[in-house]
Coordinates of C-alpha atoms in Angstrom, one line a residue:
M10 CA -157.5 -112.5 40.5
G11 CA -157.0 -109.9 38.0
K12 CA -153.5 -109.9 35.7
R13 CA -150.9 -107.7 37.0
N14 CA -149.4 -105.4 34.4
L15 CA -145.6 -106.1 34.1
Y16 CA -143.0 -103.8 32.6
L17 CA -140.9 -105.1 29.9
K18 CA -138.9 -102.0 29.9
T19 CA -139.2 -98.1 30.3
I20 CA -137.9 -95.0 28.1
P21 CA -136.4 -91.7 28.9
V22 CA -138.8 -89.1 29.2
K23 CA -137.5 -87.4 26.4
E24 CA -138.0 -90.3 24.0
A25 CA -141.5 -91.0 25.7
Q26 CA -142.2 -87.4 24.8
E27 CA -141.2 -87.4 21.4
Q28 CA -142.7 -90.7 20.3
Y29 CA -145.9 -89.5 21.7
M30 CA -146.1 -85.9 20.2
Q31 CA -144.7 -87.4 17.1
A32 CA -147.7 -89.9 16.8
L33 CA -150.5 -87.2 18.0
L34 CA -149.1 -84.6 15.0
D35 CA -150.6 -86.4 12.4
I36 CA -153.9 -86.8 14.4
V37 CA -154.8 -83.7 16.3
V38 CA -156.4 -81.1 14.5
S39 CA -156.1 -77.3 16.1
K40 CA -159.7 -76.1 16.7
T41 CA -160.0 -72.3 16.2
E42 CA -162.7 -69.8 16.8
V43 CA -163.2 -65.6 16.1
I44 CA -163.0 -63.7 19.0
P45 CA -163.1 -59.5 19.6
A46 CA -159.7 -58.5 19.7
E47 CA -160.7 -56.6 23.0
D48 CA -161.7 -60.2 24.3
S49 CA -158.6 -61.7 23.2
L50 CA -156.3 -61.2 26.5
G51 CA -154.2 -64.3 26.8
R52 CA -155.4 -66.4 23.9
M53 CA -153.3 -67.9 21.0
T54 CA -153.2 -66.8 17.7
A55 CA -154.6 -69.3 15.4
K56 CA -152.2 -67.5 12.4
A57 CA -150.7 -64.2 11.7
V58 CA -152.6 -61.2 11.9
Y59 CA -152.3 -58.3 9.4
A60 CA -152.9 -54.4 9.7
R61 CA -155.7 -53.2 8.0
C62 CA -154.6 -49.7 8.5
C63 CA -151.8 -47.7 9.5
S64 CA -150.7 -45.8 12.5
P65 CA -150.6 -42.5 12.6
L66 CA -153.8 -42.5 10.0
F67 CA -151.9 -39.0 8.9
N68 CA -148.4 -37.5 8.7
A69 CA -149.1 -35.9 12.4
A70 CA -147.0 -33.8 14.2
A71 CA -144.7 -34.8 17.0
M72 CA -144.4 -31.7 18.6
D73 CA -146.3 -28.6 19.9
G74 CA -145.1 -25.7 17.5
I75 CA -145.8 -24.8 14.0
A76 CA -146.0 -26.7 10.7
V77 CA -143.6 -25.2 8.1
T78 CA -142.3 -25.9 4.3
A79 CA -138.7 -27.0 5.4
K80 CA -137.2 -25.2 2.0
Q81 CA -138.9 -21.8 3.0
T82 CA -136.7 -21.8 6.3
Q83 CA -133.2 -21.9 4.4
G84 CA -130.9 -19.2 5.7
A85 CA -131.8 -18.6 8.9
S86 CA -129.4 -17.9 11.4
Q87 CA -128.6 -16.1 14.6
E88 CA -127.0 -13.3 12.9
N89 CA -130.3 -13.3 10.1
P90 CA -133.7 -14.1 12.1
L91 CA -136.2 -15.4 9.3
T92 CA -139.5 -14.0 9.9
L93 CA -142.6 -16.2 9.0
T94 CA -146.1 -15.4 8.6
K95 CA -149.3 -17.1 10.0
G96 CA -151.6 -18.7 7.4
V97 CA -148.9 -17.9 4.7
D98 CA -145.4 -19.5 6.2
F99 CA -147.0 -21.5 8.9
Q100 CA -149.7 -23.0 10.7
I101 CA -150.0 -23.4 14.4
V102 CA -150.4 -27.5 15.3
D103 CA -150.3 -29.5 18.5
T104 CA -148.8 -32.8 19.3
G105 CA -151.0 -35.1 17.1
D106 CA -152.4 -32.6 14.5
P107 CA -152.0 -33.4 10.8
V108 CA -149.5 -32.2 8.9
R109 CA -150.8 -31.4 5.2
P110 CA -149.2 -30.1 2.0
P111 CA -147.2 -27.8 1.5
Y112 CA -145.8 -28.1 5.2
D113 CA -143.4 -31.0 5.6
A114 CA -141.9 -30.2 9.0
V115 CA -142.8 -29.3 12.5
I116 CA -140.6 -26.2 14.5
M117 CA -141.2 -26.5 18.3
A118 CA -143.1 -23.6 19.9
E119 CA -140.0 -23.3 22.5
D120 CA -137.6 -22.7 19.6
L121 CA -139.9 -19.5 18.3
L122 CA -139.8 -16.1 18.7
E123 CA -143.0 -14.2 18.6
T124 CA -142.9 -10.7 17.2
D125 CA -146.7 -10.4 17.1
E126 CA -149.6 -12.3 16.8
E127 CA -149.4 -13.2 13.2
H128 CA -145.9 -13.7 12.9
V129 CA -142.7 -15.2 14.7
Q130 CA -139.1 -15.4 13.9
I131 CA -136.9 -18.7 13.7
L132 CA -133.2 -18.3 13.9
E133 CA -131.9 -21.8 12.0
A134 CA -133.7 -23.7 9.5
V135 CA -135.4 -27.1 9.9
S136 CA -134.7 -30.1 7.8
G137 CA -137.6 -31.8 5.9
W138 CA -139.8 -34.1 8.0
Q139 CA -138.5 -33.0 11.4
H140 CA -140.7 -33.5 14.4
V141 CA -143.6 -35.1 12.0
R142 CA -144.5 -38.8 12.5
P143 CA -145.2 -39.7 8.8
I144 CA -148.3 -42.3 8.2
G145 CA -147.7 -45.6 9.1
E146 CA -144.1 -44.6 11.7
D147 CA -145.9 -47.5 14.3
I148 CA -148.0 -49.8 12.2
V149 CA -148.3 -50.4 8.3
A150 CA -151.5 -51.3 6.8
G151 CA -150.8 -54.7 5.6
E152 CA -147.7 -55.1 7.9
M153 CA -147.9 -58.6 10.5
L154 CA -148.8 -57.1 13.7
I155 CA -148.6 -60.7 15.4
P156 CA -147.5 -64.0 14.5
G157 CA -149.6 -67.5 15.0
G158 CA -148.6 -69.0 17.7
H159 CA -148.8 -65.8 19.8
K160 CA -149.7 -65.4 23.2
I161 CA -151.9 -61.9 23.2
R162 CA -150.9 -59.3 25.6
P163 CA -152.4 -56.0 26.9
I164 CA -150.3 -54.0 24.6
D165 CA -151.0 -56.5 21.4
I166 CA -154.7 -55.6 22.2
G167 CA -154.2 -52.0 21.7
V168 CA -151.6 -52.5 18.6
L169 CA -154.4 -54.9 17.1
I170 CA -156.9 -51.8 17.6
S171 CA -154.9 -49.6 16.2
G172 CA -154.2 -51.6 13.2
G173 CA -158.0 -51.7 12.5
I174 CA -158.4 -55.1 13.6
L175 CA -161.6 -56.1 15.9
K176 CA -161.7 -59.8 15.4
V177 CA -159.1 -62.1 15.5
E178 CA -158.8 -66.0 15.2
V179 CA -157.3 -67.7 18.2
A180 CA -157.0 -71.1 19.2
K181 CA -159.5 -73.2 21.1
K182 CA -158.9 -73.7 24.7
P183 CA -158.5 -77.6 24.8
K184 CA -161.1 -79.3 26.7
I185 CA -159.5 -81.9 29.5
G186 CA -161.6 -84.5 30.7
L187 CA -160.6 -85.6 34.2
I188 CA -161.4 -89.0 35.5
P189 CA -160.1 -90.2 39.1
T190 CA -160.3 -93.9 39.7
G191 CA -160.1 -96.4 42.7
T192 CA -162.7 -98.1 45.2
E193 CA -161.2 -96.5 48.3
I194 CA -161.5 -92.8 46.4
I195 CA -164.1 -90.7 48.0
E196 CA -165.3 -86.9 47.5
P197 CA -164.1 -84.0 49.9
D198 CA -167.8 -83.5 51.1
K199 CA -168.0 -87.0 52.2
E200 CA -166.5 -88.3 55.9
P201 CA -163.6 -90.4 55.6
K202 CA -163.3 -93.7 57.1
E203 CA -160.3 -96.1 57.5
G204 CA -159.4 -97.1 54.5
D205 CA -160.8 -93.9 52.1
I206 CA -158.4 -91.7 50.4
I207 CA -160.1 -88.3 49.9
E208 CA -160.3 -87.3 45.9
S209 CA -157.6 -84.6 45.6
N210 CA -155.4 -85.2 42.5
S211 CA -158.5 -84.1 40.0
R212 CA -159.0 -80.7 41.8
M213 CA -155.1 -80.1 41.1
F214 CA -155.2 -81.0 37.5
A215 CA -158.2 -79.3 37.2
A216 CA -156.2 -75.8 38.3
M217 CA -153.5 -76.8 36.2
T218 CA -155.5 -77.0 33.1
V219 CA -156.9 -73.5 33.8
N220 CA -153.4 -72.5 34.3
Y221 CA -152.3 -73.8 31.5
G222 CA -155.2 -72.5 29.2
G223 CA -157.6 -75.3 29.0
I224 CA -160.9 -76.0 29.9
P225 CA -161.3 -78.7 32.5
R226 CA -164.3 -81.2 33.0
R227 CA -164.2 -83.3 36.1
Y228 CA -166.0 -86.5 36.4
S229 CA -167.3 -88.1 39.6
P230 CA -164.8 -91.1 41.1
V231 CA -165.2 -94.5 39.5
E232 CA -164.6 -97.7 41.3
D233 CA -162.2 -100.5 40.3
D234 CA -164.4 -101.8 37.6
Y235 CA -163.5 -102.5 34.1
E236 CA -166.4 -102.0 32.8
K237 CA -167.4 -98.9 34.3
I238 CA -164.1 -97.2 34.3
K239 CA -164.0 -98.4 30.4
A240 CA -167.6 -96.3 30.1
A241 CA -166.6 -93.9 31.8
I242 CA -163.7 -93.2 29.4
K243 CA -166.1 -93.4 26.2
R244 CA -167.9 -90.9 27.7
A245 CA -165.3 -88.3 28.6
L246 CA -164.1 -89.2 25.0
D247 CA -167.0 -87.7 23.3
E248 CA -167.2 -84.9 25.4
N249 CA -163.7 -83.3 25.7
D250 CA -160.2 -83.1 23.4
I251 CA -158.0 -85.2 25.8
V252 CA -158.7 -87.5 28.8
V253 CA -156.6 -88.4 31.7
V254 CA -157.5 -91.3 33.7
N255 CA -155.8 -91.4 37.5
A256 CA -154.7 -93.9 39.2
G257 CA -154.7 -97.7 37.9
S258 CA -152.1 -97.2 35.7
S259 CA -149.7 -99.2 37.7
A260 CA -148.8 -103.4 37.8
G261 CA -151.7 -104.1 40.9
T262 CA -154.1 -106.5 39.9
E263 CA -156.7 -103.8 40.2
D264 CA -155.1 -101.7 37.6
Y265 CA -157.0 -102.2 34.9
T266 CA -156.4 -98.5 32.8
V267 CA -153.6 -100.0 30.4
H268 CA -155.7 -103.0 29.5
I269 CA -159.1 -100.9 28.9
L270 CA -156.9 -98.5 26.6
R271 CA -155.5 -101.2 24.6
E272 CA -158.6 -102.6 23.9
M273 CA -160.1 -99.3 22.8
G274 CA -157.3 -97.9 21.0
E275 CA -153.3 -98.1 21.0
V276 CA -150.9 -97.8 24.0
L277 CA -147.6 -96.5 22.8
V278 CA -145.7 -96.0 25.9
H279 CA -146.5 -97.9 29.4
G280 CA -143.3 -97.2 31.7
V281 CA -141.3 -94.4 31.8
A282 CA -137.8 -93.6 33.3
I283 CA -138.9 -90.9 35.6
K284 CA -138.8 -91.0 39.6
P285 CA -141.8 -90.4 41.0
G286 CA -144.1 -91.1 37.8
K287 CA -142.9 -94.2 36.5
P288 CA -146.3 -96.1 35.7
V289 CA -147.7 -93.6 33.0
I290 CA -149.6 -94.7 29.9
L291 CA -149.4 -92.8 26.9
S292 CA -152.6 -94.2 24.3
I293 CA -154.4 -92.9 21.4
V294 CA -157.8 -94.0 21.4
E295 CA -160.5 -92.6 18.7
G296 CA -158.2 -90.5 17.6
K297 CA -157.6 -88.6 20.6
P298 CA -154.8 -88.3 23.5
V299 CA -155.9 -90.6 26.3
I300 CA -153.3 -90.5 29.3
G301 CA -153.3 -92.5 32.3
L302 CA -151.5 -91.1 35.8
P303 CA -150.7 -92.8 38.8
G304 CA -152.5 -92.2 41.9
Y305 CA -149.7 -90.5 43.9
P306 CA -150.1 -86.7 44.4
V307 CA -146.4 -85.9 43.5
S308 CA -145.7 -88.7 40.7
A309 CA -149.4 -87.3 39.1
Y310 CA -148.0 -83.8 39.4
I311 CA -145.1 -84.6 37.7
D312 CA -146.4 -86.7 34.7
F313 CA -148.9 -84.2 34.3
E314 CA -146.5 -81.4 34.0
N315 CA -144.0 -83.9 31.6
F316 CA -147.0 -85.4 29.8
V317 CA -150.6 -83.7 29.5
R318 CA -148.6 -80.0 29.4
P319 CA -147.2 -80.6 26.2
V320 CA -150.3 -82.4 24.7
M321 CA -152.2 -79.0 25.9
D322 CA -149.5 -77.0 24.6
L323 CA -149.8 -79.2 21.0
M324 CA -153.4 -78.5 20.6
S325 CA -153.1 -74.9 21.8
G326 CA -149.8 -73.6 20.3
E327 CA -148.7 -72.3 23.9
R328 CA -145.6 -72.7 26.0
H329 CA -145.7 -72.4 29.6
L330 CA -142.5 -70.8 30.7
S331 CA -141.4 -68.0 33.1
G332 CA -139.0 -65.3 32.5
H333 CA -136.5 -63.1 34.8
T334 CA -133.7 -60.8 34.6
V335 CA -130.4 -61.5 32.5
K336 CA -127.2 -60.2 32.1
A337 CA -126.9 -59.0 28.1
V338 CA -124.0 -58.0 25.5
L339 CA -125.5 -54.5 24.2
S340 CA -125.4 -54.8 20.2
K341 CA -125.4 -51.2 19.8
R342 CA -124.4 -48.2 21.8
L343 CA -127.4 -46.5 23.6
V344 CA -127.2 -42.7 24.1
S345 CA -128.9 -41.6 27.0
S346 CA -130.5 -38.4 29.0
L347 CA -129.2 -37.8 32.2
K348 CA -132.4 -36.4 33.2
H349 CA -134.1 -39.5 33.0
Q350 CA -134.3 -43.4 33.9
E351 CA -135.0 -45.0 30.6
Y352 CA -136.6 -48.1 29.7
V353 CA -135.0 -49.3 25.9
R354 CA -137.0 -51.9 24.1
V355 CA -134.9 -54.8 23.0
K356 CA -135.0 -58.2 21.4
V357 CA -132.7 -61.1 22.9
G358 CA -131.1 -64.1 21.7
K359 CA -128.7 -66.2 23.0
V360 CA -125.5 -66.5 20.1
G361 CA -122.6 -69.0 21.1
D362 CA -122.7 -68.9 25.0
K363 CA -123.8 -65.4 25.6
L364 CA -126.9 -63.3 25.6
I365 CA -127.1 -60.0 22.9
A366 CA -129.7 -57.5 23.3
S367 CA -130.5 -55.4 20.5
P368 CA -132.2 -52.1 21.3
L369 CA -135.6 -51.5 19.2
A370 CA -137.3 -48.3 18.4
R371 CA -137.3 -45.8 21.4
G372 CA -140.0 -43.2 20.3
A373 CA -142.6 -42.6 22.8
G374 CA -145.2 -43.4 20.1
A375 CA -143.6 -46.7 18.6
A376 CA -146.4 -49.1 20.1
M377 CA -144.9 -52.0 17.8
S378 CA -141.3 -52.2 19.5
L379 CA -143.3 -53.4 22.6
V380 CA -145.1 -56.2 20.9
R381 CA -141.5 -57.0 19.0
A382 CA -139.4 -56.5 22.2
D383 CA -138.4 -59.3 24.6
G384 CA -138.0 -57.2 27.5
F385 CA -136.1 -53.6 28.4
C386 CA -132.9 -52.9 29.3
I387 CA -132.9 -50.0 32.1
I388 CA -130.1 -47.3 31.7
G389 CA -130.5 -45.4 35.1
Q390 CA -130.8 -41.3 35.8
N391 CA -127.2 -39.5 35.6
C392 CA -126.1 -41.6 33.2
E393 CA -125.0 -40.8 29.4
G394 CA -125.4 -44.3 27.9
V395 CA -124.0 -47.3 27.5
E396 CA -121.3 -48.3 25.2
A397 CA -122.1 -51.6 22.4
G398 CA -120.3 -54.5 23.6
E399 CA -120.9 -53.7 27.3
T400 CA -123.0 -56.1 29.4
V401 CA -126.3 -54.8 30.7
E402 CA -129.2 -56.0 32.6
V403 CA -132.2 -57.0 31.0
E404 CA -135.8 -57.6 32.6
L405 CA -137.4 -60.1 30.5
Y406 CA -141.2 -60.6 29.7
R407 CA -140.4 -63.5 27.2
S408 CA -139.3 -66.5 29.0
L409 CA -135.3 -67.4 28.8
D410 CA -136.4 -70.8 27.6
E411 CA -138.2 -69.1 24.3
I412 CA -134.9 -67.0 23.7
E413 CA -132.7 -69.8 23.8
H414 CA -134.6 -71.5 21.2
T415 CA -134.5 -68.3 19.1
V416 CA -132.7 -67.8 15.7
V417 CA -131.5 -64.5 15.8
S418 CA -131.5 -62.4 12.4
I419 CA -129.9 -58.8 12.1
G420 CA -129.5 -57.3 8.5
S421 CA -131.7 -56.6 5.8
H422 CA -135.3 -56.6 5.9
D423 CA -137.7 -58.9 3.4
L424 CA -141.4 -59.3 4.1
I425 CA -140.4 -63.2 3.9
L426 CA -138.8 -62.5 7.6
D427 CA -142.5 -62.5 8.9
F428 CA -143.6 -65.4 7.1
L429 CA -141.0 -67.2 8.7
A430 CA -141.0 -66.0 12.4
D431 CA -144.8 -66.7 11.8
L432 CA -144.3 -70.3 10.8
M433 CA -141.6 -71.2 12.9
P434 CA -143.6 -71.3 16.3
L435 CA -146.4 -73.3 14.9
S436 CA -143.5 -76.5 14.5
Y437 CA -143.4 -78.9 17.3
T438 CA -139.8 -77.9 18.1
G439 CA -141.0 -74.5 19.2
S440 CA -138.3 -72.3 17.5
F441 CA -138.3 -68.7 17.3
L442 CA -137.1 -66.2 14.6
S443 CA -135.9 -62.7 16.3
S444 CA -135.1 -60.4 13.1
T445 CA -133.9 -56.7 13.8
H446 CA -133.7 -54.5 10.3
V447 CA -130.2 -52.6 10.2
G448 CA -129.3 -52.9 7.0
S449 CA -127.1 -55.6 5.2
M450 CA -123.8 -54.2 5.8
A451 CA -124.6 -53.4 9.4
G452 CA -126.1 -57.1 9.8
L453 CA -123.0 -58.4 8.1
M454 CA -121.0 -56.4 11.4
A455 CA -123.1 -57.6 13.6
L456 CA -122.3 -61.2 12.3
K457 CA -118.6 -60.7 12.5
R458 CA -118.8 -59.6 15.8
G459 CA -120.4 -62.6 17.0
E460 CA -123.9 -60.5 17.9
T461 CA -126.1 -62.7 15.3
H462 CA -126.6 -66.4 13.9
I463 CA -127.5 -65.2 10.4
A464 CA -127.4 -61.7 8.7
P465 CA -130.0 -61.2 5.7
T466 CA -128.3 -59.5 3.0
H467 CA -128.0 -58.6 -0.7
L468 CA -125.0 -56.5 -1.5
L469 CA -124.1 -56.2 -5.0
D470 CA -120.6 -56.6 -5.8
E471 CA -120.2 -53.4 -8.9
E472 CA -117.0 -55.3 -10.7
T473 CA -118.4 -58.5 -10.8
G474 CA -122.2 -58.3 -10.7
I475 CA -122.5 -61.3 -7.8
Y476 CA -124.5 -60.9 -4.9
N477 CA -123.3 -61.1 -1.4
I478 CA -120.2 -63.7 -1.7
S479 CA -117.6 -61.2 -2.2
Y480 CA -118.6 -59.3 0.8
L481 CA -117.9 -62.3 3.2
K482 CA -114.9 -63.4 1.9
R483 CA -113.7 -59.9 2.4
L484 CA -115.0 -59.5 5.8
F485 CA -114.8 -62.9 7.0
P486 CA -111.2 -63.5 5.5
E487 CA -110.1 -66.4 8.0
Q488 CA -113.5 -67.9 8.9
E489 CA -115.3 -70.5 7.3
M490 CA -118.4 -69.0 6.5
A491 CA -121.7 -70.5 4.2
L492 CA -124.6 -68.7 2.5
I493 CA -128.6 -70.0 3.1
K494 CA -130.1 -68.8 -0.4
G495 CA -132.8 -66.9 0.3
V496 CA -135.2 -65.6 -2.5
K497 CA -134.3 -63.8 -6.2
R498 CA -136.8 -61.1 -5.4
I499 CA -137.7 -58.2 -7.7
Q500 CA -136.4 -54.5 -6.6
G501 CA -137.8 -51.6 -8.6
I502 CA -139.3 -47.7 -8.4
I503 CA -142.5 -48.0 -5.9
V504 CA -144.9 -45.4 -7.1
Q505 CA -148.3 -44.7 -6.1
K506 CA -151.1 -46.2 -7.8
G507 CA -151.8 -44.9 -11.7
N508 CA -147.9 -43.9 -11.7
P509 CA -149.2 -40.0 -11.8
K510 CA -145.7 -38.9 -12.2
G511 CA -145.3 -40.8 -15.2
I512 CA -141.9 -42.1 -13.4
Q513 CA -140.6 -45.0 -16.3
G514 CA -137.1 -45.3 -14.9
I515 CA -134.0 -44.3 -12.3
E516 CA -133.1 -40.8 -14.7
D517 CA -136.8 -39.6 -13.8
L518 CA -136.1 -39.5 -10.0
R519 CA -134.6 -36.3 -10.5
R520 CA -137.6 -34.6 -11.2
V521 CA -139.7 -36.0 -8.0
T522 CA -139.8 -36.2 -4.4
Y523 CA -138.1 -39.4 -2.9
V524 CA -137.9 -41.5 0.1
N525 CA -134.6 -43.6 0.7
R526 CA -133.5 -46.3 2.5
Q527 CA -131.2 -46.3 5.5
R528 CA -127.0 -46.1 4.6
G529 CA -126.2 -49.7 4.7
A530 CA -128.9 -51.1 3.2
G531 CA -128.6 -53.3 0.0
T532 CA -131.4 -51.2 -1.8
R533 CA -129.6 -47.8 -0.9
V534 CA -126.7 -49.7 -2.4
L535 CA -128.1 -50.8 -5.3
L536 CA -129.7 -47.4 -5.7
D537 CA -126.1 -45.8 -5.6
Y538 CA -124.9 -48.4 -8.5
L539 CA -128.1 -47.3 -10.4
L540 CA -127.2 -43.5 -10.2
K541 CA -123.6 -44.1 -10.9
T542 CA -124.2 -46.0 -13.8
A543 CA -126.7 -43.3 -15.0
G544 CA -124.6 -40.1 -14.6
I545 CA -127.1 -38.9 -11.7
C546 CA -125.4 -37.4 -8.3
P547 CA -127.4 -37.9 -5.1
E548 CA -127.6 -34.3 -4.7
E549 CA -129.7 -34.3 -7.6
I550 CA -132.8 -36.4 -6.0
D551 CA -135.2 -34.5 -3.9
G552 CA -135.3 -36.6 -0.7
Y553 CA -132.2 -38.7 -1.0
E554 CA -131.8 -37.9 2.8
K555 CA -134.5 -38.8 3.9
E556 CA -134.5 -42.9 5.2
A557 CA -136.9 -45.5 6.3
A558 CA -136.2 -48.6 7.7
T559 CA -138.1 -50.9 6.0
H560 CA -139.6 -51.4 2.3
M561 CA -143.2 -51.2 4.0
A562 CA -142.1 -48.2 5.5
V563 CA -141.0 -46.8 1.9
A564 CA -144.4 -48.4 0.7
A565 CA -146.5 -46.2 3.2
M566 CA -144.3 -42.8 2.6
V567 CA -145.5 -43.5 -1.1
K568 CA -149.1 -44.3 0.1
S569 CA -149.7 -41.2 1.7
G570 CA -147.8 -38.9 -0.8
G571 CA -145.1 -38.2 1.6
A572 CA -142.9 -39.1 -1.6
D573 CA -143.5 -39.4 -5.1
A574 CA -141.7 -42.7 -5.3
G575 CA -138.6 -44.9 -3.4
M576 CA -137.1 -47.9 -4.3
G577 CA -138.1 -51.3 -2.8
V578 CA -139.5 -55.1 -3.5
Y579 CA -142.0 -55.8 -5.3
S580 CA -144.1 -57.4 -2.5
A581 CA -144.3 -54.6 -0.4
A582 CA -145.7 -52.3 -3.2
H583 CA -148.0 -55.2 -3.8
A584 CA -149.0 -55.5 -0.4
M585 CA -150.0 -51.7 -0.2
D586 CA -151.8 -52.0 -3.7
L587 CA -149.3 -49.4 -5.4
D588 CA -147.8 -49.6 -8.8
F589 CA -143.9 -50.9 -9.3
I590 CA -141.2 -50.5 -12.1
P591 CA -138.6 -52.8 -11.7
V592 CA -135.2 -52.0 -12.4
G593 CA -133.9 -55.8 -11.7
E594 CA -133.7 -59.0 -10.0
E595 CA -131.2 -59.6 -6.8
E596 CA -130.6 -62.0 -4.3
Y597 CA -131.6 -61.7 -0.9
D598 CA -129.4 -64.7 1.2
F599 CA -128.6 -65.1 4.6
A600 CA -124.6 -65.0 5.9
I601 CA -124.1 -67.7 8.8
R602 CA -120.7 -69.0 9.8
K603 CA -120.4 -72.9 8.7
E604 CA -120.1 -73.9 12.6
T605 CA -123.7 -72.5 13.5
L606 CA -125.6 -74.4 10.6
K607 CA -125.2 -77.7 13.5
L608 CA -127.5 -75.8 15.9
E609 CA -131.1 -77.2 16.0
E610 CA -132.9 -73.9 15.8
I611 CA -130.7 -73.0 12.2
R612 CA -131.8 -76.5 11.1
Q613 CA -135.8 -75.7 12.2
F614 CA -135.2 -72.6 10.4
L615 CA -134.0 -74.7 7.4
H616 CA -136.9 -77.1 7.5
V617 CA -139.3 -74.1 7.6
L618 CA -137.5 -72.1 5.1
K619 CA -138.0 -75.5 2.5
S620 CA -141.5 -75.9 3.5
D621 CA -144.8 -76.0 1.3
E622 CA -146.1 -73.1 3.8
F623 CA -143.7 -70.9 3.4
R624 CA -143.5 -71.3 -0.5
K625 CA -147.3 -70.8 -0.7
K626 CA -147.0 -67.3 1.3
A627 CA -144.1 -65.9 -0.7
E628 CA -146.0 -66.9 -3.8
A629 CA -148.9 -65.0 -3.0
A630 CA -146.8 -62.1 -2.1
G631 CA -145.5 -61.8 -5.4
G632 CA -141.9 -61.2 -6.8
Y633 CA -140.1 -63.7 -5.6
D634 CA -138.2 -66.6 -7.2
L635 CA -137.7 -69.4 -5.1
A636 CA -136.0 -72.2 -7.2
H637 CA -132.7 -72.1 -4.8
T638 CA -134.5 -71.4 -1.7
G639 CA -132.7 -73.2 1.7
E640 CA -129.7 -74.5 -0.7
I641 CA -126.4 -73.7 1.3
V642 CA -123.4 -72.5 -0.4
E643 CA -120.3 -73.0 1.4
L644 CA -117.7 -70.5 0.9

């Protein structure tokens, strides 16, 4: 008679999962392969993918009409129409056509009064870059298109190809060996007799494997014989990444699996506090996971979900969860046309006990907003819009579980946010980072309203010369706040390669064209301070009102010739192969409520922020000092 397996104890499911996954982290090596981007649907990126080229590739007309020089339209009015001559004052353009110097704006065809074939009249002046899509408006060469650990969707493939990416490195699908055991087991094509059981579990496992992104290999049933089961496991280990042994995991006299696995390797868990599904075996043999599942179909199904699927996800970087429609609080007012039902792309995060929906770019050409979005907020026809703070319905296409494990960041932009967003999903805990770039001050106001976990900020106190602290004390006088120290970074003037305009400092901005950051951005606050110190009025800067939302967008504008200069960080200039004139070092930190530091997702954010992988990425980008990165300053 065979020896019975006696359970010493059973452990909780979560504890069993964590114990097993922790052991596998030290031995599992993710395998990758490079495949054509157009064939990558549903695959998991092995690492971040960065754009090779901009989209659009040139400054492009956003409307049908005429390209003009904005300054030459000044003075036009209903009382004083301005006549423009074809080929001299304007050029006819269709949507998507290049807009080349000296032209810097487009007037829509419906706003023109044609006098003859060579002349048109306009009734109002236009501003620079009106109805022009600047180079890199959607995609900037060098920016991250999609992070590592991201499941590629149809819209991602379009963005990858638009960004010049033809091949992408993805995680290899894990191979799963499925071994059914039991003398009573027969194949489905056999005629069953009394005592026989038609083998169906391995077919179910095979379907689940495919559904979760793996490649199944089902073996013929093995009778209850110690040496035969051992040989089958040995063969499966040679041919697969994970081995699942079905049946024989319980305490019967012919349940050999646990004894075989102890002989061949290490059994970490035998018996879990789950019903049905208690007699599960979690082991490691020859550096590979081998999992023994009970024979009852329901038990087998539940244990596959709880123990095999997480191992597959660990190897592939994937998480298999479903989404649905939720109610969320809108963080920003949305104005809509009465003519249309509008689908507004939003980022969604859970802050406290409420879901927050932050609108993204609404332009028809902003494909990257689809990549960044978590879902849609739908504004119905005959509705003028929705006010900030109102509750809206959001159709999610990212799972609610991921959203609830996401650190929400609203505030200033920096490339390190891409590094953090890339690294966080690759950790076992599966946390994520969602960042919306609205500028330092707007981020702090979002934090004040309880709409974000962290607010990246770099606001200079002109009186003390200290960054960020005075703003938190002034905006949150009665609350316990903290600063997570980020990086010291070099701010300066981004100029074209070779610095053809000979720009040396702030004073030179009066004689060149400029692109600014948006109101409330820390970079703009710094510029205003430097202009004031130099005795320069903003009105003296040609382009002071021309705004870009990120440092990379500033660099793209300079790269394209749309501006001679713009303020930004060194890493953006470096990424776009531009020259850079330093003007000073600043502190880029993360404002946070003290109580929020307790969240598991924030602890994971801190872990990644202080990791060697993050440090390597930041050092490679250049222009950062990480001496105090991850330190917490309580206020």
